Short mmCIF file of C-alpha atoms in Angstrom, two decimals:
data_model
loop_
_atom_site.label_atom_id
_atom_site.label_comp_id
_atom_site.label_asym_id
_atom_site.label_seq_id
_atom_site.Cartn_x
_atom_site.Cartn_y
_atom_site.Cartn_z
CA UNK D 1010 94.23 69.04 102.59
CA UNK D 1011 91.67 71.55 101.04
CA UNK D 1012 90.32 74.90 102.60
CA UNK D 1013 87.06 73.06 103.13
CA UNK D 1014 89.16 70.57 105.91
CA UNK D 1015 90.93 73.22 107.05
CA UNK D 1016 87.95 74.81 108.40
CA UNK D 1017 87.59 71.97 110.78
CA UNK D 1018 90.70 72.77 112.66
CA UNK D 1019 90.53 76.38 113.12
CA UNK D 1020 86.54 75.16 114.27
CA UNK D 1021 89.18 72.94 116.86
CA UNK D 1022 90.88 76.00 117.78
CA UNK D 1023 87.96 78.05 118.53
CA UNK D 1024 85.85 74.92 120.55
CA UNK D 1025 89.07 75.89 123.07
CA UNK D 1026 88.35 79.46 122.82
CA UNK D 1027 84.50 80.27 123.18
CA UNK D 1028 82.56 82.57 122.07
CA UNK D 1029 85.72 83.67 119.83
CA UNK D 1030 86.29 83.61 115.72
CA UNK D 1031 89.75 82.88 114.50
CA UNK D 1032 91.55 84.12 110.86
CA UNK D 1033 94.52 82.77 109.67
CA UNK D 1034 97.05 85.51 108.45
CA UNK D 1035 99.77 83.54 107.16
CA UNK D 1036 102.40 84.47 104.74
CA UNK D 1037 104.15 81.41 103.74
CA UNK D 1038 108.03 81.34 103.52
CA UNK D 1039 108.93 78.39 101.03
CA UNK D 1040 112.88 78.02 99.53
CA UNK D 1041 113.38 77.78 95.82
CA UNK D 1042 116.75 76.31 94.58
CA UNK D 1043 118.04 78.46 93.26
CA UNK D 1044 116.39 81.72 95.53
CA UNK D 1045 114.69 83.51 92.74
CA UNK D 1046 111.53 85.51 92.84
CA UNK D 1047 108.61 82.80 92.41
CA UNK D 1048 105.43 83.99 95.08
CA UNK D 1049 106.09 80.75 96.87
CA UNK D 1050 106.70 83.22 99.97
CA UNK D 1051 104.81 86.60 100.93
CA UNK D 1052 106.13 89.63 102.85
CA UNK D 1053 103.68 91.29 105.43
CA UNK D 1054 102.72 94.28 103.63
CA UNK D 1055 99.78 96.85 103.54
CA UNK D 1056 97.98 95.30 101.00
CA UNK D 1057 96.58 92.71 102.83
CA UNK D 1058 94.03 95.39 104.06
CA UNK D 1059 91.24 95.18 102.04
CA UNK D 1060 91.23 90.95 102.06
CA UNK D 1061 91.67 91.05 105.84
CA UNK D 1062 88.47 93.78 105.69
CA UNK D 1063 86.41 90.97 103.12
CA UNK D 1064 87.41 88.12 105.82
CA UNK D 1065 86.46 90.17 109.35
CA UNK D 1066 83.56 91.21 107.67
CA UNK D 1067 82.12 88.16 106.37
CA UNK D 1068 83.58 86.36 109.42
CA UNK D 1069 81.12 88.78 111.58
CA UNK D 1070 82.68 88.46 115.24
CA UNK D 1071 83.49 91.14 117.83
CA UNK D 1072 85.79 88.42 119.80
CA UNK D 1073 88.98 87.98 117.14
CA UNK D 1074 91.65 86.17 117.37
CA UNK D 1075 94.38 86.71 114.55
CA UNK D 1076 96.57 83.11 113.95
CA UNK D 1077 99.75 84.82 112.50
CA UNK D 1078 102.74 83.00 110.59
CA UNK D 1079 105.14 85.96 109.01
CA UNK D 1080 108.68 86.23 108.52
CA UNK D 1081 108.10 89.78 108.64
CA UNK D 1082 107.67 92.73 105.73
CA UNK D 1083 107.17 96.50 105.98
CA UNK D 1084 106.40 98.38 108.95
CA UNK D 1085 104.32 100.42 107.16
CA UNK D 1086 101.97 97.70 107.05
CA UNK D 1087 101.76 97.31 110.63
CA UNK D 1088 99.34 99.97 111.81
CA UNK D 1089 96.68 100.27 108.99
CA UNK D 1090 96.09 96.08 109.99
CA UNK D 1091 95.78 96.77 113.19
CA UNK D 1092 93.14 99.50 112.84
CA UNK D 1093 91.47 97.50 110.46
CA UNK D 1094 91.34 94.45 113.12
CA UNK D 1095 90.10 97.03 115.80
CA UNK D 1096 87.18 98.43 113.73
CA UNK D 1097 85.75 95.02 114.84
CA UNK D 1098 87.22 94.02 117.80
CA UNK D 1099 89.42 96.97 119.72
CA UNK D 1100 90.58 94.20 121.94
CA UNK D 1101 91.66 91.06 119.90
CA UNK D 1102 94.09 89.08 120.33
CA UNK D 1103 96.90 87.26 118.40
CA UNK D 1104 97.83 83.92 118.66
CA UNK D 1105 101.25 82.44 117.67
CA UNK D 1106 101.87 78.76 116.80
CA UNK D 1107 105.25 79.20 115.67
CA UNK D 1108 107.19 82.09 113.49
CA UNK D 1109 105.55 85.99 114.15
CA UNK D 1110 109.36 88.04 113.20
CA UNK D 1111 109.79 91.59 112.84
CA UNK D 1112 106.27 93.21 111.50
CA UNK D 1113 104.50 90.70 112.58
CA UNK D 1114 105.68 91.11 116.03
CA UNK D 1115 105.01 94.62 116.05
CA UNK D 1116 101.37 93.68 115.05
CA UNK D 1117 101.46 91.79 117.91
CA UNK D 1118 102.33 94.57 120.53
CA UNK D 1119 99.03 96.09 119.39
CA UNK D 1120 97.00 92.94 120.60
CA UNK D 1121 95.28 93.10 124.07
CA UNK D 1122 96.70 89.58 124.45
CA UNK D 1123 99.46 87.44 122.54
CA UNK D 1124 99.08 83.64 122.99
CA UNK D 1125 102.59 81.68 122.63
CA UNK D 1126 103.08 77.73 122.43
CA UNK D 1127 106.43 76.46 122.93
CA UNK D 1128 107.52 76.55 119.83
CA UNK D 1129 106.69 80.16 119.65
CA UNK D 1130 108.88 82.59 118.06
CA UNK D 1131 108.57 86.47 117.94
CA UNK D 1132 111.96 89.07 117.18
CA UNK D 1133 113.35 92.51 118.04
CA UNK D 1134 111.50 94.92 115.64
CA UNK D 1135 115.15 96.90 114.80
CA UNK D 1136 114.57 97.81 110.84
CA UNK D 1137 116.82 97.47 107.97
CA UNK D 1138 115.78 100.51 105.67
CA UNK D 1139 115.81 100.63 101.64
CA UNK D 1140 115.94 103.00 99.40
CA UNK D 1141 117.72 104.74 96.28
CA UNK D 1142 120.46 105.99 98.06
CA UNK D 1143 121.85 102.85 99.56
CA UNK D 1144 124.75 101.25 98.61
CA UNK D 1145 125.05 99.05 95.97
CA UNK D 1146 125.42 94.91 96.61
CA UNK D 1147 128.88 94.22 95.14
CA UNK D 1148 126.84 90.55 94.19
CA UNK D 1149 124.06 92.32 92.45
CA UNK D 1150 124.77 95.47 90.70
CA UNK D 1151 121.17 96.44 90.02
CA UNK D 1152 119.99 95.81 93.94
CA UNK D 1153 120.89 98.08 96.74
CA UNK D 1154 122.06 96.57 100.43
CA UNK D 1155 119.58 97.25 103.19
CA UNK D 1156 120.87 98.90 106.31
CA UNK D 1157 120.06 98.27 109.46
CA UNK D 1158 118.91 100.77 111.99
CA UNK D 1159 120.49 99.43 114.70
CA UNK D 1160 124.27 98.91 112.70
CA UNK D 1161 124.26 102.28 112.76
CA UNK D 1162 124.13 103.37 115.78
CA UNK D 1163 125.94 100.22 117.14
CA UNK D 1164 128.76 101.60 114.66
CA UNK D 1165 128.65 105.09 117.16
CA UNK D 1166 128.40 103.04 119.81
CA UNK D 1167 131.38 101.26 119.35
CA UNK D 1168 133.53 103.90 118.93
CA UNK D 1169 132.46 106.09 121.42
CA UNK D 1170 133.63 102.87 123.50
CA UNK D 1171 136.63 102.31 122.48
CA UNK D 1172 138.39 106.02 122.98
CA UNK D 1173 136.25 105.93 126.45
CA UNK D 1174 134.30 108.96 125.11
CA UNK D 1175 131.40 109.84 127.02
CA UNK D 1176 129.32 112.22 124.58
CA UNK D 1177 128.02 114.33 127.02
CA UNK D 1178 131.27 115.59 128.88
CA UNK D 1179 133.97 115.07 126.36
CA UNK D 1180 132.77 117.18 123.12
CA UNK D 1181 136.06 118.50 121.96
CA UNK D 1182 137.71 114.91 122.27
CA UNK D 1183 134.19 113.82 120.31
CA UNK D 1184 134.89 116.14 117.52
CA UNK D 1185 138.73 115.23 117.40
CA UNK D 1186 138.44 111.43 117.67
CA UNK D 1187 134.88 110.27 116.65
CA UNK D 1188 134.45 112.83 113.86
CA UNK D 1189 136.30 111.38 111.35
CA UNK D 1190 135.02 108.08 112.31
CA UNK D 1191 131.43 109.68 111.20
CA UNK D 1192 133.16 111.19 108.53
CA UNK D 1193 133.86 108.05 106.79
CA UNK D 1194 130.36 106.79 107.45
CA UNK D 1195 128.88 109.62 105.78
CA UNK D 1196 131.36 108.91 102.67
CA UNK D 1197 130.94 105.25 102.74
CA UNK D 1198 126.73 105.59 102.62
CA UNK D 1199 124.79 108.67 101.06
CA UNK D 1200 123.50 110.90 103.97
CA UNK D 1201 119.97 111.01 102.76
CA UNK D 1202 120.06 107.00 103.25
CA UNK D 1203 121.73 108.00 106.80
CA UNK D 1204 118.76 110.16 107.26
CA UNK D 1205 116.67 107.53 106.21
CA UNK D 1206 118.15 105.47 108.97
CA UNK D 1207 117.19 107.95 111.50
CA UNK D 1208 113.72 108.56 110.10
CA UNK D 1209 112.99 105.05 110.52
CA UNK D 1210 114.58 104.66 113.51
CA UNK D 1211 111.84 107.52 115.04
CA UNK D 1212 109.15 105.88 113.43
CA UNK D 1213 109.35 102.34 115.07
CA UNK D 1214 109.80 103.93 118.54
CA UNK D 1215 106.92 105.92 117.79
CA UNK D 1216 105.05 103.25 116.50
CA UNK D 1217 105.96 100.56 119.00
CA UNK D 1218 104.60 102.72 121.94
CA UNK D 1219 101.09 103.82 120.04
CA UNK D 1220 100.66 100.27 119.85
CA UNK D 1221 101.58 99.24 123.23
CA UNK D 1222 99.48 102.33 124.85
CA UNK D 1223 96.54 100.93 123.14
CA UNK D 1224 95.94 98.69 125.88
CA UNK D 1225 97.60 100.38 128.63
CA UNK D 1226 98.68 98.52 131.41
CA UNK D 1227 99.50 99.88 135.26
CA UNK D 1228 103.51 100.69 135.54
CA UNK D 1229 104.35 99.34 132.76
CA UNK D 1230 107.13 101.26 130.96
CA UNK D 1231 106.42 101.35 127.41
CA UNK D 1232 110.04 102.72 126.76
CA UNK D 1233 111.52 100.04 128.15
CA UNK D 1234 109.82 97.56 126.70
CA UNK D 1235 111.19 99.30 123.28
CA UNK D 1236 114.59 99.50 123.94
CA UNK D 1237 114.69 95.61 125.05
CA UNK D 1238 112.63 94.93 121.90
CA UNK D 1239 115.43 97.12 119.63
CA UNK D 1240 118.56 96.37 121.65
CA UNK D 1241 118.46 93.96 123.97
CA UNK D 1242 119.86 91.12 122.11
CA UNK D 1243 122.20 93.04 119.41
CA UNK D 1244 120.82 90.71 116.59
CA UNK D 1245 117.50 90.77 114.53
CA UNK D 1246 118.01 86.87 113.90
CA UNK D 1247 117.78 86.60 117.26
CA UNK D 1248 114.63 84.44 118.29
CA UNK D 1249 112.37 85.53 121.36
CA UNK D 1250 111.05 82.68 122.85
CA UNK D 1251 107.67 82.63 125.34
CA UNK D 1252 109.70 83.19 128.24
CA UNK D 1253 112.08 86.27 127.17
CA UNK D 1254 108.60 87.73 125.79
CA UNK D 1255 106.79 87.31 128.47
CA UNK D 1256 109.53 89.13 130.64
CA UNK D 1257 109.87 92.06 128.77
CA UNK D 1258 105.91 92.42 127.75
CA UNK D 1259 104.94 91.63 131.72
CA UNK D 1260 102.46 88.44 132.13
CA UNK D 1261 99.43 90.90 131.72
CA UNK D 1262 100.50 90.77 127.69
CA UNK D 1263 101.81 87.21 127.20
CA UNK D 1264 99.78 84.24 127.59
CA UNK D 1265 101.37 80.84 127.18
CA UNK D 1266 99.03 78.66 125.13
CA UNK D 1267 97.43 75.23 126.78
CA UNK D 1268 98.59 72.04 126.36
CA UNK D 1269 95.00 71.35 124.23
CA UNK D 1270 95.18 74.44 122.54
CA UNK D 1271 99.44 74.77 121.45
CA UNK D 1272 98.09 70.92 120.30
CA UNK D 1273 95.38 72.57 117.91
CA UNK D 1274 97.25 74.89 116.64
CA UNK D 1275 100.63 72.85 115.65
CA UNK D 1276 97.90 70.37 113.73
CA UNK D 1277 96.40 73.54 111.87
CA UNK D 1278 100.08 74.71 111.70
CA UNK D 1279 101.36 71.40 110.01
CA UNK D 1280 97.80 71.30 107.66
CA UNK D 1281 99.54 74.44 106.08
CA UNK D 1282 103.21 72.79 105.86
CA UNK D 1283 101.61 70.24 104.55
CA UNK D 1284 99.27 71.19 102.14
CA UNK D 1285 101.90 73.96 100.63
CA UNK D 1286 104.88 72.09 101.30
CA UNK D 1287 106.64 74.58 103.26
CA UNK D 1288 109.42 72.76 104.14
CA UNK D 1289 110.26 71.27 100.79
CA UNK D 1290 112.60 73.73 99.22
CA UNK D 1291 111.05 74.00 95.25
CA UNK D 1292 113.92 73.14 92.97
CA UNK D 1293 113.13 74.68 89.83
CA UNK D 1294 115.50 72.15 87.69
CA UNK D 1295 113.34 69.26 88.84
CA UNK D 1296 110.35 70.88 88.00
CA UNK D 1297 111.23 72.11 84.84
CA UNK D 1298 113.20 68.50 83.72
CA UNK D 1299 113.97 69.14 79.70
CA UNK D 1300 111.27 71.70 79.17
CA UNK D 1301 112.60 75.34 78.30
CA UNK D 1302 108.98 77.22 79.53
CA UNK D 1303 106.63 76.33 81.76
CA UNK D 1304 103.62 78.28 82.92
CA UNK D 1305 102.82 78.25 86.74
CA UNK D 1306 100.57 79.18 89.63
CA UNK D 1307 102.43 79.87 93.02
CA UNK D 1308 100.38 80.15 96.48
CA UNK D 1309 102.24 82.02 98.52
CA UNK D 1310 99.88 83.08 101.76
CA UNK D 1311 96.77 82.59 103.11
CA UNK D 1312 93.96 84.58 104.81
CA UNK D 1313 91.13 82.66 105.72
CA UNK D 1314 88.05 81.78 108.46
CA UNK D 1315 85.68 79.50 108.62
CA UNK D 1316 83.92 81.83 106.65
CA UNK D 1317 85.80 83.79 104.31
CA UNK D 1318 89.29 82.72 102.48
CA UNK D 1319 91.65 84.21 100.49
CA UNK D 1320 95.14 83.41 98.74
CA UNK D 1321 97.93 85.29 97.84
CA UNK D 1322 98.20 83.72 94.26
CA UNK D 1323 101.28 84.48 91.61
CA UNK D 1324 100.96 83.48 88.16
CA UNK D 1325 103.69 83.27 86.14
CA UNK D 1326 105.93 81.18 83.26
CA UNK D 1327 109.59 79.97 84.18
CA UNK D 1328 112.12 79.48 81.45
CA UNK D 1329 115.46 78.02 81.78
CA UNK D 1330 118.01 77.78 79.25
CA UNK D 1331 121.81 76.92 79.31
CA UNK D 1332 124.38 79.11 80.56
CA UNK D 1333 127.20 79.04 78.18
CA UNK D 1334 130.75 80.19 79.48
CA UNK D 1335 132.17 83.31 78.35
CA UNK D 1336 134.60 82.19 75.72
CA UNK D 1337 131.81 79.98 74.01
CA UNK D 1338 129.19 81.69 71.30
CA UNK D 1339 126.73 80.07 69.06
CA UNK D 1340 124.56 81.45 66.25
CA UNK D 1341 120.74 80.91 67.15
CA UNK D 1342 117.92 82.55 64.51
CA UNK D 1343 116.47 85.21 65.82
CA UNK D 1344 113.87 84.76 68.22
CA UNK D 1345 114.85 81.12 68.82
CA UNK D 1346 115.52 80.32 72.88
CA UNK D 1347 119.13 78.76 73.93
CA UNK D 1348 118.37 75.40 74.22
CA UNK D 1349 119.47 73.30 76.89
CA UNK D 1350 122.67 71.13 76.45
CA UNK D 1351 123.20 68.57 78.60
CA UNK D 1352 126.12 69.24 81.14
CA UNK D 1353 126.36 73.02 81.07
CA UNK D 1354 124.64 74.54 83.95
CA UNK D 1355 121.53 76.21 83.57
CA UNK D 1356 120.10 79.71 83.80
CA UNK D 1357 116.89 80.72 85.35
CA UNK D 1358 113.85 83.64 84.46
CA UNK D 1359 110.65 84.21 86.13
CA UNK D 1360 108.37 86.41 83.95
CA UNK D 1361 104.98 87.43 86.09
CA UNK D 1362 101.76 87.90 84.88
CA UNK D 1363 100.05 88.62 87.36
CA UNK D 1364 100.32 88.81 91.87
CA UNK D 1365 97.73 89.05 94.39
CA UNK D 1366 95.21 88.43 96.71
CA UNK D 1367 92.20 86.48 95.19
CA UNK D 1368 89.16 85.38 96.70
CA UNK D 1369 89.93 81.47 97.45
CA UNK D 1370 87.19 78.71 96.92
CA UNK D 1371 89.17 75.91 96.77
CA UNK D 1372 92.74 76.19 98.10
CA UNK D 1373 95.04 74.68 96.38
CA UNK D 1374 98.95 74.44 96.15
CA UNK D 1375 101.03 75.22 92.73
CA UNK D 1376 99.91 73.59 89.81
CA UNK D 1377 102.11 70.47 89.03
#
């Protein structure tokens, strides 16, 4: 199914919602065996601005609607794509057909509305931070673990529990008992990544509430809704279905989609699955059979109206060559590739030559 079908459906989805114009923000989440870095999957991220500008601009509505599929990205990202969004319409609204985690769902808080089907999914918007002073991944010397916000100050949390501390009464028995606790924390992770931790942690609770207050609502409690949204349910994995959503956001945030519409949007939903065969994990030994290179082009997320499209598009050449054990060598001329040999297991490289978003006549999948 092409872009120029595809425009049909989201035309289905706005027949059920007049006088409205819908663009689809998705940013597809494919598996490659083995996980390496192809662009068959896109993290929400800030520089999706100036496409989403090109597509509310040619689009030319003030009634938006924003169809999001994300798995979720940087925060960062969140609040220059919602101003953008409001410079057109201050009062759109998001609609969710299936996955909207993390980010995405803290895009959503900034939405007058948010429209869930059943099979609706947002998350708690608790952050796992990165930078150069995390700790290492045992598995992957050159990477560096994430940390989650909300680890941390579970791992307080649990020890102030079990001595029965309470931090405001007891501090000589905190400084005793839960000090070297911290202690060790402080060893076991740099303190400017623990700072880090508690930099981000301000900026999503500030961030979460300027996006709730820009459509304030009578008696609601904006903090509240935060803390259920960071920890409520004690696990970022943990899915938020229409219902929980709707009771922490209050019913004057949440709509639950139609029968008609939740029906147009799983078809549009399933056009994507479809056409980018999202859930077909992309084995790269299949694909490559006998050949040691192979140049590719990877789709990896889509913005698009009935007016406007773009892609996110990666393209790049795979190699694979055999991956001999230790105790083995062989003598290759220089320059020349390991070749494959049949029942050793193989090795995989992505080299990229180039990532983006590109203006999208004629959507189309990876080239086979």
């Amino acid at each position: 199914m092409d872009y120029e079908t595809r425009k049909g459906l989201i035309e289905q989805v706005e027949a059920l919602r007049p006088g409205r114009k819908m663009i689809c923000f998705f940013n597809f989440d494919r598996l490659s065996e083995p996980a390496v870095p192809l662009g068959l999957d896109t993290a929400f991220n800030a520089d999706t601005k100036a496409a989403l500008f090109r597509v509310l601009k040619e689009t030319g509505s003030s009634k938006i609607d924003i169809c999001l599929y994300t798995r979720g990205g940087d925060v960062n990202g969140v609040w220059p794509l919602v101003s953008i969004v409001r410079e057109f319409d201050p009062d759109f609204e998001v609609l969710v057909p299936f996955r909207c985690h993390s980010a995405g769902s803290l895009l959503a808080l900034g939405a007058k509305k948010i429209v869930l089907t059943a099979m609706a999914e947002l998350s708690p918007i608790d952050p796992s931070t990165g930078n150069q002073f995390n700790p290492l991944d045992p598995a992957r010397s050159t990477s560096r673990l994430a940390i989650s916000v909300e680890d941390v100050r579970a791992f307080r949390s649990f020890i102030l529990d079990q001595f029965q501390i309470d931090p405001a009464n007891e501090l000589e028995a905190l400084r005793q008992n839960v000090g070297p606790y911290l202690g060790r924390l402080a060893h076991e992770v740099h303190p400017l990544a623990l700072g880090n931790v508690y930099r981000v942690h301000q900026q999503i609770q500030q961030l979460a509430k300027k996006l709730l207050l820009l459509h304030p609502i009578p008696n609601r409690r904006e903090d509240q809704i935060i803390e259920a949204l960071t920890t409520r349910f004690w696990s970022h994995l943990h899915m938020v279905n229409r219902y929980e959503a709707r009771d922490i956001l209050g019913a004057e945030h949440v709509d639950f989609a139609s029968d008609e519409l939740a029906g147009a949007l799983d078809v549009l939903l399933r056009s994507y699955e479809d056409t980018f065969e999202l859930r077909r994990p992309f084995f790269l030994s299949a694909f490559m059979g006998d050949e040691t290179s192979k140049k590719v082009r990877f789709i990896g997320g889509v913005l698009e109206s009935t007016a406007w499209g773009y892609l996110h598009e990666t393209q790049a050449v795979l190699g694979q060559s055999s991956a001999l054990p230790p105790e083995v060598q062989i003598q290759l001329p220089p320059g020349q590739p390991m070749p494959l040999i049949r029942g050793l297991p193989r090795s995989f490289h992505v080299e990229v030559l180039s990532r983006g978003w590109a203006h999208n006549k004629a959507q189309q999948g990876f080239d086979k």
